[in-house]
Amino acid sequence: MGGLINTSITAITAFAATNLDDLVILMVFFSQVNATFRSRHIITGQYVGFTVLILASIPGFLGGLILPEAWLGLLGFLPIAIGVKQWINLYQDEEIIQTVSGVSPLGASLISPQTYQVAAVTVANGGDNIGIYVPLLAGQSLVDLLVTLAVFFALIGVWCYVAYRLIRYPAIAHAFTRYGNQFVPFILVGLGLSILIKSGAYKLLPFLSSNFYR
């Protein structure tokens, strides 16, 4: 039971750290709801886009069935690197909504244009998510994977609800978007260190260092 609780806490931390900017994007989308662009398009698009990101991260779990956990744990340097990069770029201006262009992915015709728009922005904005989720899933058992995915998909609904409510309080929304991103780099670095320690990958560092300087 304790292991499942720890897995759930790690999943919550990883989701929150990688989707804080997505919460801002959801707030923008909810502010544009009208007769043709409805809340259901936003929620469905968010689930579709996030599912694509998860499918792109599954190879991390499959690699965990083949490679030793300690070696896979070295992927913990990815969230650390992403966190450091975000910290360096913390005060640089970034656009909230990224432009999505090119050919529509397979299956885009099966969903409405409004839903596809949200899904495409979610995927385009989720490059860092994959860098975090691959090492996170790599060291997990099948049960841990199912728990993590259940937490992730439950939190998507929570994220949509929070964004929907926040957009109705401009003062709160402004404070959140202005100061929230300052904490994300530290969370990502902490998550990466947790992966390195939990997997035992840190024990490989002297070995790798000695071989590197030969």
Short mmCIF file of N, CA, C and O in Angstrom, two decimals, residues 131-203:
data_model
loop_
_atom_site.label_atom_id
_atom_site.label_comp_id
_atom_site.label_asym_id
_atom_site.label_seq_id
_atom_site.Cartn_x
_atom_site.Cartn_y
_atom_site.Cartn_z
N GLY A 131 9.82 14.21 -22.04
CA GLY A 131 11.13 14.11 -21.41
C GLY A 131 11.05 13.76 -19.94
O GLY A 131 11.99 13.18 -19.37
N ILE A 132 9.93 14.09 -19.29
CA ILE A 132 9.73 13.75 -17.88
C ILE A 132 9.11 12.37 -17.73
O ILE A 132 9.52 11.57 -16.89
N TYR A 133 8.11 12.08 -18.57
CA TYR A 133 7.35 10.84 -18.41
C TYR A 133 8.15 9.60 -18.79
O TYR A 133 7.95 8.52 -18.21
N VAL A 134 9.05 9.71 -19.78
CA VAL A 134 9.83 8.53 -20.19
C VAL A 134 10.65 7.98 -19.03
O VAL A 134 10.56 6.79 -18.71
N PRO A 135 11.47 8.80 -18.35
CA PRO A 135 12.22 8.24 -17.21
C PRO A 135 11.32 7.86 -16.04
O PRO A 135 11.63 6.94 -15.28
N LEU A 136 10.19 8.56 -15.88
CA LEU A 136 9.28 8.23 -14.78
C LEU A 136 8.68 6.84 -14.98
O LEU A 136 8.62 6.04 -14.04
N LEU A 137 8.26 6.54 -16.21
CA LEU A 137 7.64 5.24 -16.48
C LEU A 137 8.66 4.12 -16.60
O LEU A 137 8.32 2.95 -16.40
N ALA A 138 9.91 4.47 -16.92
CA ALA A 138 10.93 3.46 -17.18
C ALA A 138 11.19 2.55 -15.99
O ALA A 138 11.47 1.38 -16.14
N GLY A 139 11.11 3.10 -14.79
CA GLY A 139 11.44 2.30 -13.61
C GLY A 139 10.24 1.71 -12.91
O GLY A 139 10.36 1.28 -11.77
N GLN A 140 9.08 1.69 -13.58
CA GLN A 140 7.86 1.25 -12.91
C GLN A 140 7.45 -0.17 -13.28
O GLN A 140 7.76 -0.66 -14.37
N SER A 141 6.75 -0.80 -12.35
CA SER A 141 6.13 -2.08 -12.62
C SER A 141 4.81 -1.83 -13.33
O SER A 141 4.37 -0.69 -13.48
N LEU A 142 4.16 -2.90 -13.78
CA LEU A 142 2.88 -2.75 -14.47
C LEU A 142 1.84 -2.11 -13.56
O LEU A 142 1.06 -1.24 -13.99
N VAL A 143 1.83 -2.50 -12.29
CA VAL A 143 0.87 -1.92 -11.34
C VAL A 143 1.15 -0.43 -11.15
O VAL A 143 0.22 0.39 -11.16
N ASP A 144 2.42 -0.08 -11.00
CA ASP A 144 2.78 1.33 -10.85
C ASP A 144 2.37 2.13 -12.08
O ASP A 144 1.91 3.27 -11.97
N LEU A 145 2.56 1.54 -13.26
CA LEU A 145 2.18 2.21 -14.51
C LEU A 145 0.69 2.50 -14.53
O LEU A 145 0.26 3.61 -14.86
N LEU A 146 -0.12 1.50 -14.16
CA LEU A 146 -1.58 1.67 -14.17
C LEU A 146 -2.01 2.73 -13.16
O LEU A 146 -2.90 3.54 -13.45
N VAL A 147 -1.37 2.74 -11.99
CA VAL A 147 -1.68 3.76 -10.98
C VAL A 147 -1.31 5.14 -11.50
O VAL A 147 -2.08 6.10 -11.38
N THR A 148 -0.13 5.26 -12.09
CA THR A 148 0.33 6.55 -12.62
C THR A 148 -0.62 7.06 -13.69
O THR A 148 -1.00 8.24 -13.69
N LEU A 149 -1.01 6.19 -14.62
CA LEU A 149 -1.91 6.61 -15.70
C LEU A 149 -3.28 7.00 -15.15
O LEU A 149 -3.89 7.97 -15.62
N ALA A 150 -3.75 6.25 -14.16
CA ALA A 150 -5.05 6.58 -13.55
C ALA A 150 -4.99 7.96 -12.89
O ALA A 150 -5.93 8.76 -13.03
N VAL A 151 -3.90 8.24 -12.19
CA VAL A 151 -3.73 9.55 -11.56
C VAL A 151 -3.66 10.65 -12.62
O VAL A 151 -4.31 11.70 -12.50
N PHE A 152 -2.89 10.40 -13.67
CA PHE A 152 -2.75 11.39 -14.74
C PHE A 152 -4.10 11.75 -15.35
O PHE A 152 -4.45 12.92 -15.49
N PHE A 153 -4.86 10.73 -15.74
CA PHE A 153 -6.13 10.99 -16.42
C PHE A 153 -7.17 11.59 -15.49
O PHE A 153 -8.04 12.35 -15.92
N ALA A 154 -7.09 11.26 -14.20
CA ALA A 154 -7.99 11.90 -13.23
C ALA A 154 -7.63 13.38 -13.08
O ALA A 154 -8.51 14.24 -13.00
N LEU A 155 -6.33 13.67 -13.09
CA LEU A 155 -5.89 15.05 -12.90
C LEU A 155 -6.19 15.93 -14.12
O LEU A 155 -6.29 17.15 -13.99
N ILE A 156 -6.34 15.33 -15.28
CA ILE A 156 -6.75 16.12 -16.45
C ILE A 156 -8.11 16.76 -16.19
O ILE A 156 -8.32 17.95 -16.46
N GLY A 157 -9.03 15.96 -15.64
CA GLY A 157 -10.34 16.50 -15.29
C GLY A 157 -10.24 17.58 -14.24
O GLY A 157 -10.92 18.62 -14.33
N VAL A 158 -9.38 17.37 -13.24
CA VAL A 158 -9.17 18.38 -12.20
C VAL A 158 -8.61 19.65 -12.81
O VAL A 158 -9.04 20.76 -12.49
N TRP A 159 -7.64 19.50 -13.70
CA TRP A 159 -7.01 20.65 -14.36
C TRP A 159 -8.05 21.47 -15.13
O TRP A 159 -8.04 22.69 -15.08
N CYS A 160 -8.92 20.78 -15.86
CA CYS A 160 -9.95 21.47 -16.64
C CYS A 160 -10.90 22.23 -15.71
O CYS A 160 -11.27 23.38 -15.99
N TYR A 161 -11.26 21.61 -14.61
CA TYR A 161 -12.18 22.26 -13.66
C TYR A 161 -11.53 23.48 -13.02
O TYR A 161 -12.15 24.54 -12.90
N VAL A 162 -10.26 23.33 -12.60
CA VAL A 162 -9.55 24.44 -11.96
C VAL A 162 -9.42 25.61 -12.94
O VAL A 162 -9.64 26.77 -12.57
N ALA A 163 -9.05 25.31 -14.19
CA ALA A 163 -8.92 26.38 -15.19
C ALA A 163 -10.26 27.06 -15.43
O ALA A 163 -10.32 28.29 -15.56
N TYR A 164 -11.32 26.27 -15.48
CA TYR A 164 -12.67 26.81 -15.69
C TYR A 164 -13.06 27.75 -14.56
O TYR A 164 -13.67 28.81 -14.79
N ARG A 165 -12.70 27.40 -13.33
CA ARG A 165 -13.04 28.24 -12.19
C ARG A 165 -12.13 29.47 -12.08
O ARG A 165 -12.60 30.56 -11.75
N LEU A 166 -10.83 29.27 -12.35
CA LEU A 166 -9.89 30.37 -12.20
C LEU A 166 -10.17 31.52 -13.16
O LEU A 166 -9.96 32.68 -12.82
N ILE A 167 -10.63 31.18 -14.36
CA ILE A 167 -10.85 32.22 -15.35
C ILE A 167 -11.94 33.18 -14.92
O ILE A 167 -12.06 34.29 -15.44
N ARG A 168 -12.71 32.79 -13.91
CA ARG A 168 -13.77 33.66 -13.39
C ARG A 168 -13.27 34.59 -12.28
O ARG A 168 -14.03 35.41 -11.78
N TYR A 169 -12.00 34.42 -11.89
CA TYR A 169 -11.39 35.29 -10.88
C TYR A 169 -10.10 35.87 -11.45
O TYR A 169 -9.01 35.32 -11.22
N PRO A 170 -10.18 36.96 -12.18
CA PRO A 170 -9.01 37.52 -12.87
C PRO A 170 -7.81 37.78 -11.96
O PRO A 170 -6.67 37.56 -12.36
N ALA A 171 -8.06 38.23 -10.73
CA ALA A 171 -6.94 38.54 -9.82
C ALA A 171 -6.15 37.26 -9.49
O ALA A 171 -4.92 37.26 -9.49
N ILE A 172 -6.89 36.18 -9.20
CA ILE A 172 -6.24 34.90 -8.89
C ILE A 172 -5.51 34.38 -10.12
O ILE A 172 -4.37 33.90 -10.03
N ALA A 173 -6.16 34.45 -11.26
CA ALA A 173 -5.56 33.97 -12.50
C ALA A 173 -4.26 34.72 -12.80
O ALA A 173 -3.26 34.13 -13.21
N HIS A 174 -4.26 36.03 -12.58
CA HIS A 174 -3.07 36.84 -12.85
C HIS A 174 -1.92 36.45 -11.93
O HIS A 174 -0.77 36.27 -12.38
N ALA A 175 -2.19 36.29 -10.66
CA ALA A 175 -1.15 35.91 -9.70
C ALA A 175 -0.59 34.54 -10.01
O ALA A 175 0.61 34.29 -9.93
N PHE A 176 -1.48 33.62 -10.39
CA PHE A 176 -1.07 32.25 -10.68
C PHE A 176 -0.16 32.20 -11.90
O PHE A 176 0.89 31.55 -11.88
N THR A 177 -0.56 32.88 -12.97
CA THR A 177 0.23 32.84 -14.20
C THR A 177 1.54 33.60 -14.05
O THR A 177 2.52 33.30 -14.73
N ARG A 178 1.58 34.59 -13.15
CA ARG A 178 2.79 35.39 -13.00
C ARG A 178 3.84 34.71 -12.14
O ARG A 178 5.04 34.76 -12.44
N TYR A 179 3.42 34.05 -11.07
CA TYR A 179 4.38 33.50 -10.10
C TYR A 179 4.48 31.98 -10.12
O TYR A 179 5.46 31.42 -9.61
N GLY A 180 3.47 31.29 -10.66
CA GLY A 180 3.46 29.83 -10.59
C GLY A 180 4.65 29.18 -11.26
O GLY A 180 5.25 28.23 -10.74
N ASN A 181 5.04 29.69 -12.44
CA ASN A 181 6.13 29.07 -13.20
C ASN A 181 7.48 29.16 -12.51
O ASN A 181 8.41 28.46 -12.87
N GLN A 182 7.61 30.04 -11.52
CA GLN A 182 8.88 30.18 -10.83
C GLN A 182 9.21 28.95 -9.98
O GLN A 182 10.38 28.71 -9.65
N PHE A 183 8.21 28.18 -9.61
CA PHE A 183 8.44 27.01 -8.77
C PHE A 183 8.69 25.74 -9.58
O PHE A 183 9.25 24.78 -9.06
N VAL A 184 8.27 25.74 -10.86
CA VAL A 184 8.35 24.52 -11.67
C VAL A 184 9.78 24.00 -11.84
O VAL A 184 10.01 22.80 -11.69
N PRO A 185 10.78 24.85 -12.15
CA PRO A 185 12.14 24.31 -12.32
C PRO A 185 12.65 23.55 -11.10
O PRO A 185 13.29 22.50 -11.25
N PHE A 186 12.33 24.04 -9.91
CA PHE A 186 12.79 23.37 -8.70
C PHE A 186 12.08 22.02 -8.50
O PHE A 186 12.68 21.05 -8.04
N ILE A 187 10.80 21.97 -8.88
CA ILE A 187 10.05 20.71 -8.79
C ILE A 187 10.63 19.68 -9.75
O ILE A 187 10.78 18.50 -9.40
N LEU A 188 10.97 20.10 -10.98
CA LEU A 188 11.52 19.18 -11.96
C LEU A 188 12.88 18.65 -11.53
O LEU A 188 13.16 17.45 -11.68
N VAL A 189 13.72 19.52 -11.00
CA VAL A 189 15.04 19.07 -10.52
C VAL A 189 14.86 18.08 -9.37
O VAL A 189 15.54 17.04 -9.31
N GLY A 190 13.93 18.36 -8.47
CA GLY A 190 13.66 17.44 -7.36
C GLY A 190 13.14 16.11 -7.85
O GLY A 190 13.52 15.04 -7.33
N LEU A 191 12.30 16.13 -8.88
CA LEU A 191 11.77 14.90 -9.45
C LEU A 191 12.89 14.07 -10.07
O LEU A 191 12.95 12.85 -9.90
N GLY A 192 13.79 14.74 -10.78
CA GLY A 192 14.92 14.04 -11.40
C GLY A 192 15.83 13.41 -10.36
O GLY A 192 16.27 12.26 -10.52
N LEU A 193 16.11 14.14 -9.29
CA LEU A 193 16.94 13.59 -8.21
C LEU A 193 16.26 12.39 -7.56
O LEU A 193 16.91 11.41 -7.20
N SER A 194 14.93 12.48 -7.42
CA SER A 194 14.18 11.37 -6.85
C SER A 194 14.30 10.11 -7.70
O SER A 194 14.47 9.00 -7.17
N ILE A 195 14.26 10.28 -9.03
CA ILE A 195 14.40 9.14 -9.94
C ILE A 195 15.80 8.54 -9.83
O ILE A 195 15.97 7.31 -9.78
N LEU A 196 16.80 9.40 -9.77
CA LEU A 196 18.18 8.92 -9.66
C LEU A 196 18.40 8.13 -8.37
O LEU A 196 19.07 7.10 -8.37
N ILE A 197 17.82 8.62 -7.28
CA ILE A 197 18.01 7.97 -5.98
C ILE A 197 17.19 6.69 -5.87
O ILE A 197 17.69 5.65 -5.44
N LYS A 198 15.93 6.76 -6.28
CA LYS A 198 15.04 5.61 -6.15
C LYS A 198 15.52 4.43 -6.98
O LYS A 198 15.43 3.27 -6.57
N SER A 199 16.06 4.71 -8.17
CA SER A 199 16.51 3.65 -9.07
C SER A 199 17.90 3.13 -8.72
O SER A 199 18.32 2.08 -9.21
N GLY A 200 18.62 3.87 -7.89
CA GLY A 200 19.99 3.49 -7.57
C GLY A 200 20.98 3.93 -8.64
O GLY A 200 22.15 3.52 -8.62
N ALA A 201 20.52 4.78 -9.58
CA ALA A 201 21.39 5.20 -10.68
C ALA A 201 22.59 6.00 -10.20
O ALA A 201 23.64 6.00 -10.84
N TYR A 202 22.44 6.68 -9.07
CA TYR A 202 23.55 7.49 -8.56
C TYR A 202 24.78 6.64 -8.25
O TYR A 202 25.92 7.13 -8.27
N LYS A 203 24.57 5.35 -8.00
CA LYS A 203 25.69 4.46 -7.71
C LYS A 203 26.54 4.20 -8.95
O LYS A 203 27.69 3.75 -8.83
#
